[in-house]
Each structure stands twice: as C-alpha cells, then as structure tokens.
C-alpha cells in the first residue's frame, strides 16, 4: 500500500510541473504586456515596474525564478492591482469555497447515497424508478440553470430562503450548497445504485442472509463498503467538478470565495492572478484525485491484495 | 472469415458459405437489430425526435425565425408571452423565440463541431495506439493518463482569457479536452479486434496499417464510437453554456443558450420567462441526448469498457 501511495505521488509531480510550465508560458504568450494600459506610462516608471516584477529578465530566468517562488509558497503578485497578491486572495477565498464545497459534498453524499441504496434494494420498482428519474434530471440540469431556478422559487416566490450572500443571514448557505451538490447527488445515486446492485448479488451477502441477519445490518455492515467503492473513486473527478461549479454558484449567490475571484480575474484579464490561482487550483485538484484513488484502493480488498498488501 | 459476422452479434450465422451476400446481410442486420431495440425504448425515441426537430429548426432559422435577429423594439421592452411573441420579448423588445433559435444554432454547432474534433483526434489516436501496440502504445496512453489528470475546465478558461473569446478557439479547446475518453475507448476496441482473423487476413493481403484501421477496425468499432459520441455532445454543450454563463464563452452580438440563461438569470425577478424558456431549450436538448445515448448503448449492446 505504501508503495502504491508513493508511486502515485511520484506520478503526480510531473503532472503538476506540466501544469505550471504550460500555464506560465501560456500567460506569457498572451498578447500585450501587463503594463500596456490606456494611460501613457513614463519609460522610467515602466522599467522600474518591469524590474520589480522581473520582466526585464530573459524568459527562462523568469520561469525558474517563478518555480523558486512557488517552492517557497509564493504564488505571485497581481499586475493589475499593485499591492495585492495571489496568496492574499487564496487565504481570503479558500475558507469560504472549502466550506461551500464541504456542504455540497455532504448534500451529494447523503441525498445521492440514500437514493442509490434505496433504488438498489428494490430494483425495477417505484422505489428504484422515482429516485433514478430525479437523478436523470439532476444530471441534465446544469448548475447555472438550477441555481437561478431555486432562487426564483424558494427565494423570490416563496420567500423562504435568502437569495444571496454567505454567512450574513441565517439560512443563506442552504441554496448554494443545494445548487452545487445536486448534480453530484445525481451521479452518486447512479454510481451507488450500480455498485450496490453488484455487491448485493455476491455470495457473501447470501451467506449473511443465510445466517439470518436483518436486512439493514446486511446493507450497513456488509454491502455498503463494497458498494460504495465506485462512489469513492468518483470523488476525485467530482472535486474538480465541484470547484468548477463553485465558479458558477459563487457568481450567482455573490459569495466571496475563490471561484468568484478567479472568474473576476479572468474577466479582468489579470494574467498573473490567473497564473497563480490556476497553479494553486490545479495542484489542489491533482492532489484530490490522488487522495480519492488511494482511498478507493484502500477500500477495495481485491485491489489491496493485488498491490501485495499484507497489513 | 466467419469471425467478421460474429464481432458485434452473438447469433450463430446460419449460412456462411455464400460469403459476400451473407456478409452484407449480416452487416445490415446488426443495425436492424439495434434499430428494433431502440424503437422499443420510448425515451430514446423521444430524444431522437427532439434532436431532429431542434437540428432542423437550427438549420432553417434564418428562414423560419418569426422576427429578425437584430430587430429591436425599445418602446415595447420586455413583455410576457403573447400572440405576437409566443415566448415573450427581452428588455430590448427582441423576440425571445428568435433569440433562442439563433442561440440554439451556436449551442448545437459547438456541441457537434467540438465533438467532431474530439472524435477525429480520439479515434485516430486510439486506433493507432491500439494497432501499433508495444512501447509506442504504452507511451501514447501514458500521455493520455497525464492529460486526464490536468484540470481542463481551468485550462479552457485560461485559453479563452489569453487568446480572446472566439468561437473557433472554443471549438478547438473543447475538442482538445474531450478526445481523451474517445481515445481510450477506441484503443481498447482496436486491441480486441486486431487479434481477429479478418485483420490477419487483411495484413496477409498486404494492406497497410492506415487502410486496415480505416476499412476494418473503425467500421467494426462503430457501435461504441456512436454511443460515446452521443454522450459526449451534451458534455460539450454544457461546457460551452458554462463558459458563456460566466461571460467567458460566446460574446455578443452572437448568442447561445448559455448566454441567454445568464441574461435571464439577471432579470429573472421581473421577467422570469427570459430565464425559463432558454433554460428549457437547453435542458430538453441535454435530456434528449442523454436518453438517446443510453438507449443506443442498450441497443448496440455496448458494455462500458474504459481500459
């Protein structure tokens, strides 16, 4: 197992390096320099600025200097807004986005997990069709459509819940979490159903039944672990999706999180801000994929055996 | 030679002596079988009908749209659905149905063209990797693994920011992302197929790899390709709408469903129809594609084969 984890970690490093390199040169290839603004800047000022941001150095030196900064945990300054930097933005936005993501994931796991298990226990009955139809709707309904619709119904017509904000009014976290989590609840319901269906037909479940265990104990103690492996494996890709979804949800609900800052930076063409945030977010996504892989492998006894695990 | 008939169909071949004619018949009967199975799936048929209808509307929009695309009526402003404007008008007094029709052209075009790009790259790449095999294959698939791990959503945003938001780039960027799964599927198909005698026969007849891939391998892997193509299109359309919603995709004066939804969301409090109708158009299309894709998967009996 340890070897597997180490191997996967080693595989992640070149990927992260590729991300940094591609992003760096893409941003540098952007037409127009960062200080080509509408106002005429005196040449001396421009030169001083360029020296300050190391733009006077050759490209390769800039690149390695940037790598050095990253190694020290410095994601770089904003060219658009002097004085601001990416680290500041991350420390302001990340806690909010992380909280939103955690709630959304919770919504997805609870709603999706329950629906999937329910459907798998009585396949091809109403108990299967109804949750699975909802899941199909959830998959086809884009976040940016679901969000406004939920706001329209629960916020504006029924006036049950606040329509925007994060942590200002009680209850304002409900709609964003629901919006972000819905699609993943749908995927998890489908994956969970498939996984549980497969597990429930296994011999060891029949053994458990033959022993006379109550049905709920069979499900909770025996089937759940195996049946949820596809769900856990899905959590890695889901994380990337959640992050992208947070761009939309934070924009709709005006939540001051990382996603909204990122979209604003993209909109303002704040290149260095995008560079830093992209590198940060990408690394985060890659690490989460890794984590989900390891977790799925750890949960799967067959795979563990394959990896030569004896512990 | 008999194994050709058996590749996609488990039925024993009743008469395999009359090679050419029987083969042709067997070839069509696979598709006939699939069609018969698809016909029983009502949701898939509904999806197909919606898609055909929407595609026809998109093609004919310039001739059948009730109003001109740029025709404004500022005095009228936003009005709810009425006899003159079936789906209402937006804040500039433009006919919403016309806007949705023109937006659909772009949304569907992005869906189809970007998927075609993905298809072309993915099928070629996967078929080559699977056919050549060995170290080349390992290296090629390793590259796919690495690319898979990249957070593409962020990269597309980056591309759109750096190189400007134009339609052609959007096609390419999305296509470049979506080819990976196609490549994996194609490779596993080709790996399975190239062991078969008819490929061996083609090799011994002196056919080159390109001809074998084009004439023998791709046609035999058509089922999975069609299924995954159908399932890729909604993903692509969603991606375009997502970008347009954030203001990073389609730019005015052009419009797309994602952009219309984004405008609709801004004014939904006063003019909810501006959100609901474009949203309905997009959701209905995505539904249809998903249902059709699922139906085709069952009809063509494609098992999910990722590796």
Tab-separated table of N, CA and C in Angstrom, chain B residues 9-122:
chain	number	residue	atom	x	y	z
B	9	UNK	N	-22.248	-9.506	-32.860
B	9	UNK	CA	-23.522	-10.181	-32.817
B	9	UNK	C	-23.295	-11.614	-32.378
B	10	UNK	N	-24.034	-12.013	-31.365
B	10	UNK	CA	-23.790	-13.336	-30.820
B	10	UNK	C	-24.558	-14.439	-31.536
B	11	UNK	N	-25.490	-14.078	-32.371
B	11	UNK	CA	-26.270	-15.103	-33.072
B	11	UNK	C	-25.363	-15.911	-33.974
B	12	UNK	N	-25.556	-17.220	-33.968
B	12	UNK	CA	-24.779	-18.021	-34.906
B	12	UNK	C	-25.180	-17.670	-36.344
B	13	UNK	N	-24.214	-17.710	-37.225
B	13	UNK	CA	-24.518	-17.346	-38.604
B	13	UNK	C	-25.096	-18.568	-39.292
B	14	UNK	N	-26.290	-18.444	-39.793
B	14	UNK	CA	-26.949	-19.624	-40.338
B	14	UNK	C	-26.288	-20.120	-41.630
B	15	UNK	N	-25.917	-19.217	-42.489
B	15	UNK	CA	-25.431	-19.639	-43.785
B	15	UNK	C	-24.171	-18.860	-44.112
B	16	UNK	N	-23.028	-19.440	-43.807
B	16	UNK	CA	-21.814	-18.663	-44.024
B	16	UNK	C	-21.027	-19.131	-45.226
B	17	UNK	N	-21.679	-19.819	-46.137
B	17	UNK	CA	-20.948	-20.250	-47.324
B	17	UNK	C	-20.993	-19.193	-48.407
B	18	UNK	N	-22.141	-18.576	-48.541
B	18	UNK	CA	-22.261	-17.557	-49.577
B	18	UNK	C	-21.664	-16.292	-49.008
B	19	UNK	N	-20.371	-16.170	-49.143
B	19	UNK	CA	-19.650	-15.213	-48.302
B	19	UNK	C	-20.132	-13.772	-48.487
B	20	UNK	N	-20.045	-13.240	-49.695
B	20	UNK	CA	-20.274	-11.804	-49.879
B	20	UNK	C	-21.698	-11.387	-49.509
B	21	UNK	N	-22.653	-12.098	-50.075
B	21	UNK	CA	-24.035	-11.702	-49.865
B	21	UNK	C	-24.419	-11.865	-48.400
B	22	UNK	N	-24.031	-13.005	-47.838
B	22	UNK	CA	-24.366	-13.253	-46.434
B	22	UNK	C	-23.747	-12.185	-45.550
B	23	UNK	N	-22.530	-11.802	-45.893
B	23	UNK	CA	-21.846	-10.825	-45.077
B	23	UNK	C	-22.582	-9.487	-45.098
B	24	UNK	N	-22.989	-9.130	-46.314
B	24	UNK	CA	-23.701	-7.857	-46.425
B	24	UNK	C	-24.985	-7.899	-45.621
B	25	UNK	N	-25.689	-9.028	-45.739
B	25	UNK	CA	-26.939	-9.145	-44.999
B	25	UNK	C	-26.703	-9.086	-43.506
B	26	UNK	N	-25.682	-9.839	-43.057
B	26	UNK	CA	-25.381	-9.890	-41.641
B	26	UNK	C	-25.017	-8.479	-41.154
B	27	UNK	N	-24.240	-7.761	-41.968
B	27	UNK	CA	-23.822	-6.415	-41.590
B	27	UNK	C	-25.010	-5.512	-41.351
B	28	UNK	N	-26.001	-5.552	-42.240
B	28	UNK	CA	-27.143	-4.677	-42.022
B	28	UNK	C	-27.995	-5.180	-40.873
B	29	UNK	N	-28.015	-6.478	-40.648
B	29	UNK	CA	-28.935	-6.975	-39.642
B	29	UNK	C	-28.506	-6.576	-38.242
B	30	UNK	N	-27.211	-6.360	-38.051
B	30	UNK	CA	-26.768	-5.841	-36.763
B	30	UNK	C	-27.438	-4.496	-36.496
B	31	UNK	N	-27.425	-3.655	-37.553
B	31	UNK	CA	-28.018	-2.332	-37.386
B	31	UNK	C	-29.532	-2.408	-37.322
B	32	UNK	N	-30.085	-3.391	-38.051
B	32	UNK	CA	-31.535	-3.569	-37.988
B	32	UNK	C	-31.944	-4.002	-36.593
B	33	UNK	N	-31.183	-4.931	-36.030
B	33	UNK	CA	-31.442	-5.380	-34.658
B	33	UNK	C	-31.423	-4.197	-33.705
B	34	UNK	N	-30.358	-3.419	-33.861
B	34	UNK	CA	-30.184	-2.285	-32.954
B	34	UNK	C	-31.364	-1.330	-33.076
B	35	UNK	N	-31.767	-1.087	-34.316
B	35	UNK	CA	-32.876	-0.158	-34.550
B	35	UNK	C	-34.158	-0.700	-33.931
B	36	UNK	N	-34.358	-2.033	-34.074
B	36	UNK	CA	-35.554	-2.645	-33.499
B	36	UNK	C	-35.553	-2.476	-31.989
B	37	UNK	N	-34.377	-2.640	-31.371
B	37	UNK	CA	-34.299	-2.489	-29.924
B	37	UNK	C	-34.504	-1.031	-29.514
B	38	UNK	N	-33.930	-0.139	-30.326
B	38	UNK	CA	-34.046	1.284	-29.998
B	38	UNK	C	-35.503	1.727	-30.096
B	39	UNK	N	-36.211	1.131	-31.087
B	39	UNK	CA	-37.596	1.552	-31.316
B	39	UNK	C	-38.476	1.250	-30.109
B	40	UNK	N	-38.056	0.233	-29.332
B	40	UNK	CA	-38.868	-0.134	-28.169
B	40	UNK	C	-38.626	0.819	-27.008
B	41	UNK	N	-37.527	1.561	-27.066
B	41	UNK	CA	-37.178	2.458	-25.971
B	41	UNK	C	-37.802	3.832	-26.225
B	42	UNK	N	-38.919	4.104	-25.552
B	42	UNK	CA	-39.673	5.322	-25.866
B	42	UNK	C	-38.893	6.587	-25.560
B	43	UNK	N	-38.172	6.587	-24.440
B	43	UNK	CA	-37.446	7.792	-24.068
B	43	UNK	C	-36.369	8.114	-25.111
B	44	UNK	N	-35.702	7.073	-25.594
B	44	UNK	CA	-34.658	7.288	-26.594
B	44	UNK	C	-35.258	7.822	-27.889
B	45	UNK	N	-36.419	7.287	-28.274
B	45	UNK	CA	-37.075	7.757	-29.497
B	45	UNK	C	-37.500	9.210	-29.353
B	46	UNK	N	-38.048	9.513	-28.160
B	46	UNK	CA	-38.428	10.892	-27.878
B	46	UNK	C	-37.203	11.804	-28.013
B	47	UNK	N	-36.093	11.356	-27.441
B	47	UNK	CA	-34.855	12.129	-27.535
B	47	UNK	C	-34.454	12.351	-28.983
B	48	UNK	N	-34.517	11.278	-29.762
B	48	UNK	CA	-34.141	11.371	-31.170
B	48	UNK	C	-35.038	12.373	-31.894
B	49	UNK	N	-36.346	12.298	-31.606
B	49	UNK	CA	-37.287	13.197	-32.272
B	49	UNK	C	-36.988	14.653	-31.922
B	50	UNK	N	-36.761	14.911	-30.633
B	50	UNK	CA	-36.458	16.281	-30.206
B	50	UNK	C	-35.194	16.783	-30.905
B	51	UNK	N	-34.188	15.921	-30.966
B	51	UNK	CA	-32.920	16.346	-31.559
B	51	UNK	C	-33.068	16.643	-33.037
B	52	UNK	N	-33.808	15.777	-33.734
B	52	UNK	CA	-34.032	16.007	-35.163
B	52	UNK	C	-34.771	17.332	-35.363
B	53	UNK	N	-35.793	17.537	-34.540
B	53	UNK	CA	-36.588	18.764	-34.646
B	53	UNK	C	-35.709	19.994	-34.392
B	54	UNK	N	-34.965	19.961	-33.289
B	54	UNK	CA	-34.130	21.114	-32.946
B	54	UNK	C	-33.054	21.362	-34.007
B	55	UNK	N	-32.505	20.284	-34.545
B	55	UNK	CA	-31.474	20.456	-35.570
B	55	UNK	C	-32.077	21.083	-36.815
B	56	UNK	N	-33.264	20.613	-37.187
B	56	UNK	CA	-33.931	21.184	-38.360
B	56	UNK	C	-34.203	22.672	-38.145
B	57	UNK	N	-34.725	22.992	-36.953
B	57	UNK	CA	-35.002	24.397	-36.652
B	57	UNK	C	-33.720	25.208	-36.750
B	58	UNK	N	-32.640	24.652	-36.182
B	58	UNK	CA	-31.370	25.388	-36.190
B	58	UNK	C	-30.899	25.636	-37.618
B	59	UNK	N	-31.058	24.615	-38.476
B	59	UNK	CA	-30.609	24.765	-39.864
B	59	UNK	C	-31.440	25.810	-40.598
B	60	UNK	N	-32.742	25.829	-40.307
B	60	UNK	CA	-33.651	26.674	-41.085
B	60	UNK	C	-33.900	28.041	-40.443
B	61	UNK	N	-33.272	28.286	-39.281
B	61	UNK	CA	-33.564	29.504	-38.531
B	61	UNK	C	-33.645	30.786	-39.362
B	62	UNK	N	-32.645	31.061	-40.214
B	62	UNK	CA	-32.708	32.348	-40.931
B	62	UNK	C	-33.986	32.508	-41.751
B	63	UNK	N	-34.602	31.388	-42.144
B	63	UNK	CA	-35.809	31.486	-42.972
B	63	UNK	C	-37.093	31.397	-42.168
B	64	UNK	N	-37.056	30.683	-41.042
B	64	UNK	CA	-38.309	30.465	-40.333
B	64	UNK	C	-38.425	31.271	-39.050
B	65	UNK	N	-37.374	31.969	-38.648
B	65	UNK	CA	-37.469	32.746	-37.404
B	65	UNK	C	-38.565	33.795	-37.570
B	66	UNK	N	-39.414	33.970	-36.542
B	66	UNK	CA	-40.546	34.897	-36.689
B	66	UNK	C	-40.108	36.358	-36.834
B	67	UNK	N	-38.980	36.727	-36.295
B	67	UNK	CA	-38.516	38.113	-36.394
B	67	UNK	C	-37.043	38.102	-36.780
B	68	UNK	N	-36.501	39.268	-37.139
B	68	UNK	CA	-35.088	39.369	-37.458
B	68	UNK	C	-34.261	39.322	-36.186
B	69	UNK	N	-33.021	38.819	-36.329
B	69	UNK	CA	-32.187	38.636	-35.151
B	69	UNK	C	-31.887	39.967	-34.463
B	70	UNK	N	-31.657	41.013	-35.252
B	70	UNK	CA	-31.272	42.281	-34.641
B	70	UNK	C	-32.434	43.242	-34.504
B	71	UNK	N	-33.612	42.724	-34.744
B	71	UNK	CA	-34.792	43.582	-34.714
B	71	UNK	C	-35.189	43.920	-33.283
B	72	UNK	N	-34.971	45.191	-32.903
B	72	UNK	CA	-35.301	45.611	-31.539
B	72	UNK	C	-36.578	46.425	-31.556
B	73	UNK	N	-37.162	46.527	-30.363
B	73	UNK	CA	-38.322	47.392	-30.219
B	73	UNK	C	-38.278	47.957	-28.806
B	74	UNK	N	-37.492	49.031	-28.677
B	74	UNK	CA	-37.220	49.549	-27.331
B	74	UNK	C	-38.487	50.056	-26.649
B	75	UNK	N	-39.473	50.537	-27.455
B	75	UNK	CA	-40.714	51.017	-26.848
B	75	UNK	C	-41.486	49.877	-26.202
B	76	UNK	N	-41.364	48.702	-26.829
B	76	UNK	CA	-42.098	47.548	-26.325
B	76	UNK	C	-41.465	47.030	-25.034
B	77	UNK	N	-40.148	46.890	-25.032
B	77	UNK	CA	-39.447	46.372	-23.854
B	77	UNK	C	-39.769	44.917	-23.619
B	78	UNK	N	-39.577	44.472	-22.372
B	78	UNK	CA	-39.807	43.073	-22.028
B	78	UNK	C	-41.286	42.823	-21.817
B	79	UNK	N	-41.816	41.872	-22.587
B	79	UNK	CA	-43.226	41.524	-22.419
B	79	UNK	C	-43.347	40.015	-22.241
B	80	UNK	N	-44.311	39.568	-21.454
B	80	UNK	CA	-44.528	38.123	-21.300
B	80	UNK	C	-45.043	37.514	-22.594
B	81	UNK	N	-45.062	36.184	-22.679
B	81	UNK	CA	-45.532	35.518	-23.900
B	81	UNK	C	-46.901	36.042	-24.349
B	82	UNK	N	-47.050	36.241	-25.650
B	82	UNK	CA	-48.306	36.762	-26.187
B	82	UNK	C	-48.513	36.181	-27.573
B	83	UNK	N	-49.584	36.599	-28.238
B	83	UNK	CA	-49.878	36.059	-29.563
B	83	UNK	C	-48.838	36.506	-30.588
B	84	UNK	N	-48.343	37.743	-30.445
B	84	UNK	CA	-47.334	38.225	-31.402
B	84	UNK	C	-45.973	37.601	-31.100
B	85	UNK	N	-45.653	37.518	-29.816
B	85	UNK	CA	-44.361	36.959	-29.408
B	85	UNK	C	-44.634	35.769	-28.504
B	86	UNK	N	-44.577	34.554	-29.104
B	86	UNK	CA	-45.008	33.350	-28.386
B	86	UNK	C	-44.268	33.140	-27.084
B	87	UNK	N	-42.974	33.494	-27.077
B	87	UNK	CA	-42.199	33.272	-25.853
B	87	UNK	C	-41.866	34.596	-25.177
B	88	UNK	N	-42.528	35.666	-25.582
B	88	UNK	CA	-42.263	36.965	-24.964
B	88	UNK	C	-41.103	37.695	-25.628
B	89	UNK	N	-40.737	38.832	-25.036
B	89	UNK	CA	-39.627	39.622	-25.570
B	89	UNK	C	-38.666	39.968	-24.452
B	90	UNK	N	-37.423	40.326	-24.817
B	90	UNK	CA	-36.445	40.686	-23.800
B	90	UNK	C	-36.472	42.200	-23.563
B	91	UNK	N	-35.546	42.694	-22.737
B	91	UNK	CA	-35.624	44.102	-22.328
B	91	UNK	C	-35.448	45.062	-23.501
B	92	UNK	N	-34.867	44.592	-24.599
B	92	UNK	CA	-34.758	45.452	-25.786
B	92	UNK	C	-35.933	45.255	-26.732
B	93	UNK	N	-36.904	44.489	-26.298
B	93	UNK	CA	-38.052	44.231	-27.146
B	93	UNK	C	-37.759	43.256	-28.268
B	94	UNK	N	-36.680	42.473	-28.108
B	94	UNK	CA	-36.388	41.476	-29.139
B	94	UNK	C	-37.213	40.225	-28.859
B	95	UNK	N	-37.629	39.562	-29.930
B	95	UNK	CA	-38.456	38.373	-29.796
B	95	UNK	C	-37.627	37.226	-29.214
B	96	UNK	N	-38.088	36.670	-28.079
B	96	UNK	CA	-37.288	35.649	-27.380
B	96	UNK	C	-37.160	34.367	-28.203
B	97	UNK	N	-38.248	34.010	-28.907
B	97	UNK	CA	-38.191	32.788	-29.693
B	97	UNK	C	-37.107	32.895	-30.769
B	98	UNK	N	-37.029	34.053	-31.398
B	98	UNK	CA	-35.992	34.266	-32.400
B	98	UNK	C	-34.608	34.135	-31.769
B	99	UNK	N	-34.444	34.752	-30.604
B	99	UNK	CA	-33.145	34.684	-29.928
B	99	UNK	C	-32.786	33.236	-29.591
B	100	UNK	N	-33.766	32.497	-29.081
B	100	UNK	CA	-33.488	31.103	-28.709
B	100	UNK	C	-33.120	30.286	-29.940
B	101	UNK	N	-33.795	30.580	-31.070
B	101	UNK	CA	-33.476	29.846	-32.302
B	101	UNK	C	-32.051	30.130	-32.757
B	102	UNK	N	-31.682	31.421	-32.738
B	102	UNK	CA	-30.315	31.747	-33.156
B	102	UNK	C	-29.293	31.236	-32.144
B	103	UNK	N	-29.645	31.330	-30.850
B	103	UNK	CA	-28.748	30.802	-29.808
B	103	UNK	C	-28.555	29.309	-29.952
B	104	UNK	N	-29.633	28.618	-30.307
B	104	UNK	CA	-29.556	27.180	-30.488
B	104	UNK	C	-28.608	26.795	-31.611
B	105	UNK	N	-28.587	27.616	-32.661
B	105	UNK	CA	-27.644	27.359	-33.757
B	105	UNK	C	-26.229	27.262	-33.220
B	106	UNK	N	-25.851	28.246	-32.394
B	106	UNK	CA	-24.486	28.265	-31.866
B	106	UNK	C	-24.282	27.123	-30.877
B	107	UNK	N	-25.221	26.946	-29.955
B	107	UNK	CA	-25.059	25.897	-28.946
B	107	UNK	C	-24.927	24.530	-29.605
B	108	UNK	N	-25.808	24.253	-30.566
B	108	UNK	CA	-25.754	22.957	-31.241
B	108	UNK	C	-24.487	22.845	-32.085
B	109	UNK	N	-24.117	23.949	-32.731
B	109	UNK	CA	-22.910	23.911	-33.558
B	109	UNK	C	-21.694	23.594	-32.695
B	110	UNK	N	-21.596	24.256	-31.544
B	110	UNK	CA	-20.472	23.962	-30.655
B	110	UNK	C	-20.509	22.499	-30.264
B	111	UNK	N	-21.694	22.018	-29.890
B	111	UNK	CA	-21.823	20.621	-29.493
B	111	UNK	C	-21.347	19.678	-30.575
B	112	UNK	N	-21.803	19.894	-31.810
B	112	UNK	CA	-21.468	18.960	-32.882
B	112	UNK	C	-20.037	19.139	-33.378
B	113	UNK	N	-19.626	20.382	-33.585
B	113	UNK	CA	-18.290	20.581	-34.162
B	113	UNK	C	-17.204	20.172	-33.175
B	114	UNK	N	-17.334	20.615	-31.910
B	114	UNK	CA	-16.299	20.268	-30.935
B	114	UNK	C	-16.255	18.759	-30.726
B	115	UNK	N	-17.426	18.119	-30.748
B	115	UNK	CA	-17.434	16.668	-30.624
B	115	UNK	C	-16.776	16.024	-31.834
B	116	UNK	N	-16.997	16.603	-33.007
B	116	UNK	CA	-16.358	16.059	-34.212
B	116	UNK	C	-14.843	16.165	-34.105
B	117	UNK	N	-14.371	17.302	-33.592
B	117	UNK	CA	-12.918	17.457	-33.393
B	117	UNK	C	-12.416	16.365	-32.454
B	118	UNK	N	-13.141	16.190	-31.328
B	118	UNK	CA	-12.740	15.184	-30.347
B	118	UNK	C	-12.748	13.792	-30.960
B	119	UNK	N	-13.750	13.546	-31.780
B	119	UNK	CA	-13.915	12.246	-32.419
B	119	UNK	C	-12.733	11.950	-33.339
B	120	UNK	N	-12.409	12.944	-34.147
B	120	UNK	CA	-11.336	12.772	-35.125
B	120	UNK	C	-10.015	12.474	-34.429
B	121	UNK	N	-9.679	13.316	-33.451
B	121	UNK	CA	-8.407	13.122	-32.742
B	121	UNK	C	-8.435	11.813	-31.957
B	122	UNK	N	-9.505	11.607	-31.204
B	122	UNK	CA	-9.565	10.458	-30.315
B	122	UNK	C	-9.524	9.139	-31.053
